[in-house]
CSV table of C-alpha atoms in Angstrom, one decimal:
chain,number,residue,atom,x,y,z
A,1,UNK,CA,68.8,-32.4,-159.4
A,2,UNK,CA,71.0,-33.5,-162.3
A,3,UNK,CA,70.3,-35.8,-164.8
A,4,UNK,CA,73.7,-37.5,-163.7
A,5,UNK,CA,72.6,-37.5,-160.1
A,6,UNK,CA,75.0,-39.6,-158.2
A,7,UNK,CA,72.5,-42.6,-156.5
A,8,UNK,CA,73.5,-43.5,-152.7
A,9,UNK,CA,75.1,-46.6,-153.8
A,10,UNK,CA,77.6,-44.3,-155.9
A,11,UNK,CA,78.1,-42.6,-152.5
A,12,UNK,CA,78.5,-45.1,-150.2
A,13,UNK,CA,81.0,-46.8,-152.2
A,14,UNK,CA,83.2,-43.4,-151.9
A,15,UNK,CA,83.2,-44.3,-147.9
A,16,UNK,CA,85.5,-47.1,-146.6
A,17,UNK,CA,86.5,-48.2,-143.0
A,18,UNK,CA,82.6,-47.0,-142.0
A,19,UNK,CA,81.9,-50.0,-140.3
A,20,UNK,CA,79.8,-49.3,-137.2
A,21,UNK,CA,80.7,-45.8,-137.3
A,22,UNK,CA,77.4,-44.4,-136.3
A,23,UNK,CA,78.3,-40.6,-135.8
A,24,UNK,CA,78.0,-38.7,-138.2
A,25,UNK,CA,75.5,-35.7,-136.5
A,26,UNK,CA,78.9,-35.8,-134.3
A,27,UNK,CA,81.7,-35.8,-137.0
A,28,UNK,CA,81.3,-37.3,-140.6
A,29,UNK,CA,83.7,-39.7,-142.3
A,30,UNK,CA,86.3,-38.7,-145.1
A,31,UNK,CA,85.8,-40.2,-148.4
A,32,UNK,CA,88.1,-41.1,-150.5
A,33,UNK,CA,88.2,-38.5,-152.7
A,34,UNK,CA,89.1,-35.8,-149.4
A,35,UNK,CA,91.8,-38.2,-147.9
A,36,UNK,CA,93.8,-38.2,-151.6
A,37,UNK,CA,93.5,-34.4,-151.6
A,38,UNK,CA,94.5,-33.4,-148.2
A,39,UNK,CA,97.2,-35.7,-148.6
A,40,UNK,CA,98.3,-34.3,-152.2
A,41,UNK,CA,98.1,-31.3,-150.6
A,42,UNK,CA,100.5,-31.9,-147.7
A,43,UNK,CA,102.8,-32.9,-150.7
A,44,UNK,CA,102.9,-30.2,-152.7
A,45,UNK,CA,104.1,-26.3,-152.2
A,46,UNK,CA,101.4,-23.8,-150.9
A,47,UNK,CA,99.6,-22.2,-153.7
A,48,UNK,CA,97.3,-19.5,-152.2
A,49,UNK,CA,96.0,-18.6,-155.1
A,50,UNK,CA,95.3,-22.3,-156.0
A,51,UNK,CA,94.0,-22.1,-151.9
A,52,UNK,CA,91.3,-19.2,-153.1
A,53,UNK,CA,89.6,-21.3,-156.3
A,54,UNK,CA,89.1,-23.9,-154.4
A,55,UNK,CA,87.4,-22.1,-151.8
A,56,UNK,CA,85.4,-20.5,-154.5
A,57,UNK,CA,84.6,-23.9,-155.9
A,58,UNK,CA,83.2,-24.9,-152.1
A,59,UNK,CA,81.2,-21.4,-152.5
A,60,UNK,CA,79.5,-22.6,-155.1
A,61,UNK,CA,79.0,-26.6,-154.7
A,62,UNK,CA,77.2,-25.6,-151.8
A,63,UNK,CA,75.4,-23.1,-152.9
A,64,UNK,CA,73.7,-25.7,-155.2
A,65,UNK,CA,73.3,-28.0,-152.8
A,66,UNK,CA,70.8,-25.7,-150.5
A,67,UNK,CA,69.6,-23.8,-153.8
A,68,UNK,CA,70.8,-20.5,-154.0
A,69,UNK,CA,73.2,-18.4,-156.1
A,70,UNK,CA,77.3,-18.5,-154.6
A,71,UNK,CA,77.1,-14.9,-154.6
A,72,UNK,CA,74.5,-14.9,-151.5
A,73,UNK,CA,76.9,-17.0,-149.6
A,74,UNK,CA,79.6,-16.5,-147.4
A,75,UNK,CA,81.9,-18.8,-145.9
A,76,UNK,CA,83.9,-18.9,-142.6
A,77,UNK,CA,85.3,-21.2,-140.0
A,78,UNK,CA,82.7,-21.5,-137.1
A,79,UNK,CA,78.8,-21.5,-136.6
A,80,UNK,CA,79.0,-18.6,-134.3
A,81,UNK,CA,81.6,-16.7,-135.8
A,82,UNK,CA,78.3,-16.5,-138.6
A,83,UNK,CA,75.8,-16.0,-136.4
A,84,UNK,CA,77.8,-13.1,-134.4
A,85,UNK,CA,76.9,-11.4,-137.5
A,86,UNK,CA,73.6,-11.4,-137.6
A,87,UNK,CA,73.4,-10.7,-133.7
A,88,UNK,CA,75.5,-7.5,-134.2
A,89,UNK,CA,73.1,-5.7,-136.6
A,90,UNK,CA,69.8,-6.2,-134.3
A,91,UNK,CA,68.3,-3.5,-132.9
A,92,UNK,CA,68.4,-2.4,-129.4
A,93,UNK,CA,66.0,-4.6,-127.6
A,94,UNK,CA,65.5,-7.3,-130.0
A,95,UNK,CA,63.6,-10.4,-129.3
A,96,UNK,CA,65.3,-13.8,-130.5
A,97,UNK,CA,63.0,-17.0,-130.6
A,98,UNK,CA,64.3,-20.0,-130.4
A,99,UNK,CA,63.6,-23.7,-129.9
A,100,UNK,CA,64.6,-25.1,-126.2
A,101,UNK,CA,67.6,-27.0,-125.9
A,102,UNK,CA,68.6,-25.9,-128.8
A,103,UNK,CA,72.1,-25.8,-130.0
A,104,UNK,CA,74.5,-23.3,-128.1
A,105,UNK,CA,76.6,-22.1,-131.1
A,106,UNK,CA,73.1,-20.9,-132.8
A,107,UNK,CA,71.6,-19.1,-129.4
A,108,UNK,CA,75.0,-18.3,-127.8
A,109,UNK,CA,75.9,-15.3,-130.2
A,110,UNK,CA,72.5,-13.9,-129.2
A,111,UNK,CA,72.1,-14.3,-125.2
A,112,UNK,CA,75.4,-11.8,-125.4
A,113,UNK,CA,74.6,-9.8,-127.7
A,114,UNK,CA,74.0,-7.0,-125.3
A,115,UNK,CA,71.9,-4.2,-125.7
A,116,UNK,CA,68.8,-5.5,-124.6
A,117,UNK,CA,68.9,-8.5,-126.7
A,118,UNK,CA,66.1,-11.3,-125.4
A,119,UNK,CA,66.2,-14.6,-126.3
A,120,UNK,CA,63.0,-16.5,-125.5
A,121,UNK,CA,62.9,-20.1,-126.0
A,122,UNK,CA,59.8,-22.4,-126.7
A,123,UNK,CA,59.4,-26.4,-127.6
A,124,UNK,CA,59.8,-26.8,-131.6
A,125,UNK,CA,56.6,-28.2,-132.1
A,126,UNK,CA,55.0,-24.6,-130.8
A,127,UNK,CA,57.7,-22.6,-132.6
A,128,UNK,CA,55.3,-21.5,-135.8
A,129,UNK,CA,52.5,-20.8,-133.1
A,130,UNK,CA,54.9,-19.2,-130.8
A,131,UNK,CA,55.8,-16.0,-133.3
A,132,UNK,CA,54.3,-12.9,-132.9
A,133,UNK,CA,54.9,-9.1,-134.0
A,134,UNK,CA,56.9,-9.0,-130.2
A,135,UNK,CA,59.5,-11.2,-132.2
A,136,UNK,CA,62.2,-10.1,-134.7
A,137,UNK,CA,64.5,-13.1,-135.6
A,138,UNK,CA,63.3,-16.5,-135.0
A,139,UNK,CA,66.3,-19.2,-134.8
A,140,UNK,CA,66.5,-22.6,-135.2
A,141,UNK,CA,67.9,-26.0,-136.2
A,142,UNK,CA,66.2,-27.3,-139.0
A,143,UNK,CA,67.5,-30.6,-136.8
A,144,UNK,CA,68.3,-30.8,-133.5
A,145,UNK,CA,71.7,-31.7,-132.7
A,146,UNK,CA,70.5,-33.5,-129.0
A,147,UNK,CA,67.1,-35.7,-130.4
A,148,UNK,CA,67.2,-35.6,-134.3
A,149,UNK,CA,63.9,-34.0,-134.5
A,150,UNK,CA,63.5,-32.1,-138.0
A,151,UNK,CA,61.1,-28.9,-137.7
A,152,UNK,CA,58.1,-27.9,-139.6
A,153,UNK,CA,60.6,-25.4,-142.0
A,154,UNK,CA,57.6,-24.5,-143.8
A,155,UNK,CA,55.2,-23.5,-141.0
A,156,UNK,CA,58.0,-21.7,-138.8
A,157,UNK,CA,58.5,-19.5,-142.2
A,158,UNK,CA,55.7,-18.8,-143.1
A,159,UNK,CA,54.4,-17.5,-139.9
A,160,UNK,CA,57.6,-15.3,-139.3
A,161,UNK,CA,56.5,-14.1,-142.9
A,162,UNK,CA,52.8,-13.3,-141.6
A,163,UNK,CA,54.5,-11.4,-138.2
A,164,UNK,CA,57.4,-9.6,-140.2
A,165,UNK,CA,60.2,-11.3,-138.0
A,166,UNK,CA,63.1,-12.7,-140.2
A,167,UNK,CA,64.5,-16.3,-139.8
A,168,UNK,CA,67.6,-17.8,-139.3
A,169,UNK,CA,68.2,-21.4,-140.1
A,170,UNK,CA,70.8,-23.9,-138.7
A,171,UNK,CA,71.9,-26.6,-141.8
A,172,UNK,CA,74.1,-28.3,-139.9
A,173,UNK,CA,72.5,-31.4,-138.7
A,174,UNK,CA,70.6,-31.7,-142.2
A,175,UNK,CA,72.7,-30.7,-145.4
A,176,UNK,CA,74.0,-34.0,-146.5
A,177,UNK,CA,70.5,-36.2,-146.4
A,178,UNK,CA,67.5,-33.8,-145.9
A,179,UNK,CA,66.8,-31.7,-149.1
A,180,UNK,CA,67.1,-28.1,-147.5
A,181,UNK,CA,66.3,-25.0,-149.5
A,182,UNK,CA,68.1,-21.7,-148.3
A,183,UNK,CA,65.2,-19.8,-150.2
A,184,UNK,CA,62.8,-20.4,-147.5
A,185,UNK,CA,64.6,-18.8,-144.9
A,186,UNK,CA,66.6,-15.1,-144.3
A,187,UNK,CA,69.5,-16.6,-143.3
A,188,UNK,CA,70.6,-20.0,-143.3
A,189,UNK,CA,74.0,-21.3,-141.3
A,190,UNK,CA,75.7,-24.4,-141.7
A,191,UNK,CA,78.7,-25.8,-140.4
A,192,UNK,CA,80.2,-29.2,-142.8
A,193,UNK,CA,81.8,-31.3,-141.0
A,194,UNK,CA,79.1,-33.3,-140.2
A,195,UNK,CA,77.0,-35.2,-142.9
A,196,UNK,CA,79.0,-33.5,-145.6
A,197,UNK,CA,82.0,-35.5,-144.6
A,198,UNK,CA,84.0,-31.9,-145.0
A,199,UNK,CA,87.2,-31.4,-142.6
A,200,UNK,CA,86.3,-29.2,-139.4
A,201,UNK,CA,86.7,-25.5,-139.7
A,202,UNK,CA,84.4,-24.5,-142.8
A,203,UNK,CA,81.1,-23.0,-142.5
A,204,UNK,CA,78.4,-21.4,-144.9
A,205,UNK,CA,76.0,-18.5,-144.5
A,206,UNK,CA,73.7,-18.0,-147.0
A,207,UNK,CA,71.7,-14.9,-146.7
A,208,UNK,CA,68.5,-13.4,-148.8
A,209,UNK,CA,69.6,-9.8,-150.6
A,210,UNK,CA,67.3,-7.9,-148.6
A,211,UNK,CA,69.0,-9.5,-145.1
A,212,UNK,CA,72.5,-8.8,-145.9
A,213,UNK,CA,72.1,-5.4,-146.8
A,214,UNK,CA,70.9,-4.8,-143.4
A,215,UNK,CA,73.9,-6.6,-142.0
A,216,UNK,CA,77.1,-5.0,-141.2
A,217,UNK,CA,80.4,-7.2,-141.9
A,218,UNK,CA,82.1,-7.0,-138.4
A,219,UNK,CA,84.5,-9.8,-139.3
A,220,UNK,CA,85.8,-8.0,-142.5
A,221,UNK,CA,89.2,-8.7,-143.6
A,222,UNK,CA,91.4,-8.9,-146.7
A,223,UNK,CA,89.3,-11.6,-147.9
A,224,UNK,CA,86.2,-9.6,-147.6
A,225,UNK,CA,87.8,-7.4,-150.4
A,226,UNK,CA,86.3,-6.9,-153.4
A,227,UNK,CA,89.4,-8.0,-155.1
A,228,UNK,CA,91.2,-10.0,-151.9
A,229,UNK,CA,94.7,-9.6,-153.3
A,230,UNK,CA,94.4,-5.7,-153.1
A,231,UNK,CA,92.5,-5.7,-149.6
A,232,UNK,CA,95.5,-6.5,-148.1
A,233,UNK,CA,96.6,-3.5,-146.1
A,234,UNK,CA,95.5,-0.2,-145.2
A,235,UNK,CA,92.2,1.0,-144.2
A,236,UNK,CA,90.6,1.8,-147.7
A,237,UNK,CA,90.0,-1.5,-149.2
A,238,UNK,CA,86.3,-1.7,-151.2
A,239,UNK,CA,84.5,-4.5,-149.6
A,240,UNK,CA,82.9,-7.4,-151.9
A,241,UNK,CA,79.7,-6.4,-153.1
A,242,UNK,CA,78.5,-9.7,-152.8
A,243,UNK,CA,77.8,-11.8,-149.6
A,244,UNK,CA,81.6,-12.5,-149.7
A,245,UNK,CA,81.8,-9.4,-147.5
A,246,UNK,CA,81.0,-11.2,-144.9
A,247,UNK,CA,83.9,-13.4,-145.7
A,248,UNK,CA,86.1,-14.7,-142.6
A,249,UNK,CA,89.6,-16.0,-144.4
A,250,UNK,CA,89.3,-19.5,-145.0
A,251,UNK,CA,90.9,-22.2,-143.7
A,252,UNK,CA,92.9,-23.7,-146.2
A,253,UNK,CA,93.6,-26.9,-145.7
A,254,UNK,CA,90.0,-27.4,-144.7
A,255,UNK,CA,88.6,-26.4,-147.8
A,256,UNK,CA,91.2,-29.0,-150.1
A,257,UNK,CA,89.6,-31.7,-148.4
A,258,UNK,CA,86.2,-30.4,-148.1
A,259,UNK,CA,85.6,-29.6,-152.4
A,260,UNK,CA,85.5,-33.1,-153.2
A,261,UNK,CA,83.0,-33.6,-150.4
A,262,UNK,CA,80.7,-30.9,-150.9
A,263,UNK,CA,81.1,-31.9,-155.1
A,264,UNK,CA,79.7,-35.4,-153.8
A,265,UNK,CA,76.8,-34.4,-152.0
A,266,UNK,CA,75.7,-31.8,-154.0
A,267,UNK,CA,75.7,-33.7,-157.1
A,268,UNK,CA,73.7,-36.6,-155.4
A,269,UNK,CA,70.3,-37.7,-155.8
A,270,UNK,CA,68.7,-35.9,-152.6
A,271,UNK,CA,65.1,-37.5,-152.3
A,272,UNK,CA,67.0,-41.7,-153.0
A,273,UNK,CA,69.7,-39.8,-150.1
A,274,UNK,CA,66.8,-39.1,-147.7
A,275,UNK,CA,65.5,-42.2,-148.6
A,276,UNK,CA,68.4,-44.5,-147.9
A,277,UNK,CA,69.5,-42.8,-144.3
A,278,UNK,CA,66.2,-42.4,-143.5
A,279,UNK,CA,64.7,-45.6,-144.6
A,280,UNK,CA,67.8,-47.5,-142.3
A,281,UNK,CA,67.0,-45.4,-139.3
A,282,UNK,CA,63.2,-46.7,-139.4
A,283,UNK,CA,64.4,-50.6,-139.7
A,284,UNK,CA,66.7,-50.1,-136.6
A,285,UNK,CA,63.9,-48.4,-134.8
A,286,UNK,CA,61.7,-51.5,-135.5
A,287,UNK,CA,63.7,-54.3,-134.5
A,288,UNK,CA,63.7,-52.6,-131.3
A,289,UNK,CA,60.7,-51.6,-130.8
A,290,UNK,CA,61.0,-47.7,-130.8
A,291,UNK,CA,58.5,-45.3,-132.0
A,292,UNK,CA,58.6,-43.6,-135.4
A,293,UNK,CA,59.2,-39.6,-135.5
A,294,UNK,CA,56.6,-37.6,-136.6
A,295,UNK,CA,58.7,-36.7,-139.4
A,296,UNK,CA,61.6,-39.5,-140.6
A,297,UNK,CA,65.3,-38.9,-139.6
A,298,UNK,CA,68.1,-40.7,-139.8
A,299,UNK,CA,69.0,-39.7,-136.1
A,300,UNK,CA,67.4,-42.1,-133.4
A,301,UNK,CA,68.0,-41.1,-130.0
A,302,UNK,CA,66.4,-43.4,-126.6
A,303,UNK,CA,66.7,-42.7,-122.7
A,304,UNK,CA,69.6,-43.8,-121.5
A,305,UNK,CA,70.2,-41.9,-118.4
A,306,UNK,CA,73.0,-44.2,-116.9
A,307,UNK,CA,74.9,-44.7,-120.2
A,308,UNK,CA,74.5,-48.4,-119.9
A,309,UNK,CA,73.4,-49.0,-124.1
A,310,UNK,CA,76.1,-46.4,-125.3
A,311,UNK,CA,78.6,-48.3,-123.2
A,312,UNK,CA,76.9,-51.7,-124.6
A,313,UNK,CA,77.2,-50.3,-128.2
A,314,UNK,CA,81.2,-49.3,-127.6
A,315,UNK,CA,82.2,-52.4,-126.1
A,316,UNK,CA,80.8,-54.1,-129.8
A,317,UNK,CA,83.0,-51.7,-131.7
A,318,UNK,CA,80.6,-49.6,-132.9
A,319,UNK,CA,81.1,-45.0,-132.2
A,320,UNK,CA,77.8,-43.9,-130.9
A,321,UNK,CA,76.9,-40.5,-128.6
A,322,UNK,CA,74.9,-40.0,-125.8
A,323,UNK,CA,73.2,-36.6,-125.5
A,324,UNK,CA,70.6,-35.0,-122.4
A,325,UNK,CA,70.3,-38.5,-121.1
A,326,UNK,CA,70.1,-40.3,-124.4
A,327,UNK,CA,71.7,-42.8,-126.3
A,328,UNK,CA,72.4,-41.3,-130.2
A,329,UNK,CA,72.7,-42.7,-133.3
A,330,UNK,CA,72.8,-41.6,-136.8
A,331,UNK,CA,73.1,-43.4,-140.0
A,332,UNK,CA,74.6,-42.5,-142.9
A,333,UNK,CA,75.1,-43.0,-146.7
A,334,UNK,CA,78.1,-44.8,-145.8
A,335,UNK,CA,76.2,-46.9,-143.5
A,336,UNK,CA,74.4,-50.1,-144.4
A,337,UNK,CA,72.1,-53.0,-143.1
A,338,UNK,CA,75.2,-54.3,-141.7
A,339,UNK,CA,75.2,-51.5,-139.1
A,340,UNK,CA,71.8,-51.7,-138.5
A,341,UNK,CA,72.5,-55.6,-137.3
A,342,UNK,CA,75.3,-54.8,-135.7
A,343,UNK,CA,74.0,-52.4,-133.0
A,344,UNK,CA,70.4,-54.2,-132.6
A,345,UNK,CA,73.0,-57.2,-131.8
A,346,UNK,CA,75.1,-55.1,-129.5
A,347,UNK,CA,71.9,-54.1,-127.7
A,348,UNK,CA,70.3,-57.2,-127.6
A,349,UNK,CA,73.3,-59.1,-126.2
């Protein structure tokens, strides 16, 4: 952390219009800073070299925001489109482990995969237990997507460690308010939209130096190059030797709007972060009466097979999801006490 570590009241002020948005595991909210450069964007002339520095600038705010050097990640568009590469380069007859219900983009890439490929899937809270020296890549959401439930990181790891089988870790529904550390794990995936407020179509992998050497880049292209302007045609351009081999040609546009974000959160105070989201999740949980999580998230999900709250919660203005028969919310840094209120209300009435 910096010593000018932005506090979430710097953050939320960076948010406006938030009110009863309650969303953002589904889509985040633009700040300020993103909607004044996508629009100064769409005003000026296409610079793709000006394109390519700011994608290198993403490259690297987020590699300091999950602790790792820029030159171990790569970035692309989509979460499988990442995760297709890891899936190519397992061996005949791999076996996958995986959380159930987890999400599809994560286990998708893997069930066809071919070649003998098995994907076995077990309840997160028996994941750490669940590997063995049968298993070679254990996958899963640091959060899930469907209930908000944050895995034991640590105990998943370090029993892949103890049974040689290499991990892959989904950021998605935590970079942005949980502290994540890219160290921990082989690979770790994460798509931005979400809690780091980023447009859609930019996505991270950040991979250990012994993983990616193992991994062949099957989406290469000229921006895989070493040198991107000379990888532009013919078949005998020198790939990057860093993870930017794995490199799928950004979206442009995406990644103007996405710097500022990814800036913002990665110069942020991360534990006051988790504190805030978290901290508002636990008061809305009890003024209704809803149990605690075994670990605190700011994603609170209930039964609601009929869709009667989430309906409750639109008709009061106020974006919500509903996911496997629940009702979902998550709150954010741009999310106050006000929203809290505001959906107990809505629930209540």
């Amino acid at each position: 952390m910096h010593a000018t570590a932005l506090s979430p009241d710097d953050l939320h002020a960076e948010f406006a219009g938030a009110e009863g948005y309650l969303a953002a595991c589904s889509t985040g909210l633009p700040s300020r800073a993103t909607r004044a450069a996508i629009i100064a964007d769409l005003d000026a002339r296409p610079d793709l070299h000006h394109y390519a520095a700011v994608a290198e600038r993403c490259r690297a705010h987020f590699a300091r925001l999950v602790s790792t050097a820029p030159e171990r990640v790569a970035l692309g568009s989509q979460t499988s489109v990442m995760v297709g590469i890891l899936a190519a380069s397992l061996p005949e007859g791999a076996t996958v482990l995986c959380p159930e219900g987890e999400f599809s983009s994560l286990v998708l890439p893997f069930v066809h995969a071919g070649r003998g490929i098995r994907v076995r899937a077990v309840p997160l809270a028996d994941l750490a237990e669940a590997v063995d020296a049968a298993v070679d890549l254990v996958a899963f959401s640091i959060v899930q997507s469907a209930t908000g439930e944050v895995a034991d990181a640590a105990a998943i790891a370090a029993s892949s460690r103890r049974h040689g089988a290499r991990t892959l870790c989904d950021a998605t529904q935590a970079a942005g308010w949980l502290p994540v550390d890219a160290s921990m794990f082989d690979a770790l995936v994460c798509h931005t939209y979400k809690w780091l407020c980023t447009p859609r179509g930019l996505t991270f992998l950040a991979l250990d130096d012994e993983y990616a050497a193992a991994l062949a880049p099957i989406h290469a292209g000229w921006y895989a190059g070493e040198d991107p302007w000379a990888a532009c045609y013919g078949a005998d351009a020198s790939l990057a030797a860093s993870a930017r081999r794995f490199d799928v040609s950004p979206a442009w546009q995406a990644t103007v709007g996405a710097e500022p974000a990814l800036a913002l959160f990665a110069d942020a105070d991360a534990s006051a972060l988790h504190a805030r989201v978290t901290g508002l999740a636990r008061v809305f949980r009890e003024k209704l009466g809803l149990p605690e999580p075994l670990r605190p998230t700011p994603i609170v999900t209930w039964p609601d097979p009929a869709g009667a709250d989430l309906s409750r919660l639109t008709a009061a203005g106020i974006v919500a999801s509903g996911r496997r028969g629940n009702a979902r919310l998550a709150f954010h840094v741009f999310n106050d006490d006000g929203d809290v209120d505001l959906a107990v209300r809505a629930l209540r009435a």
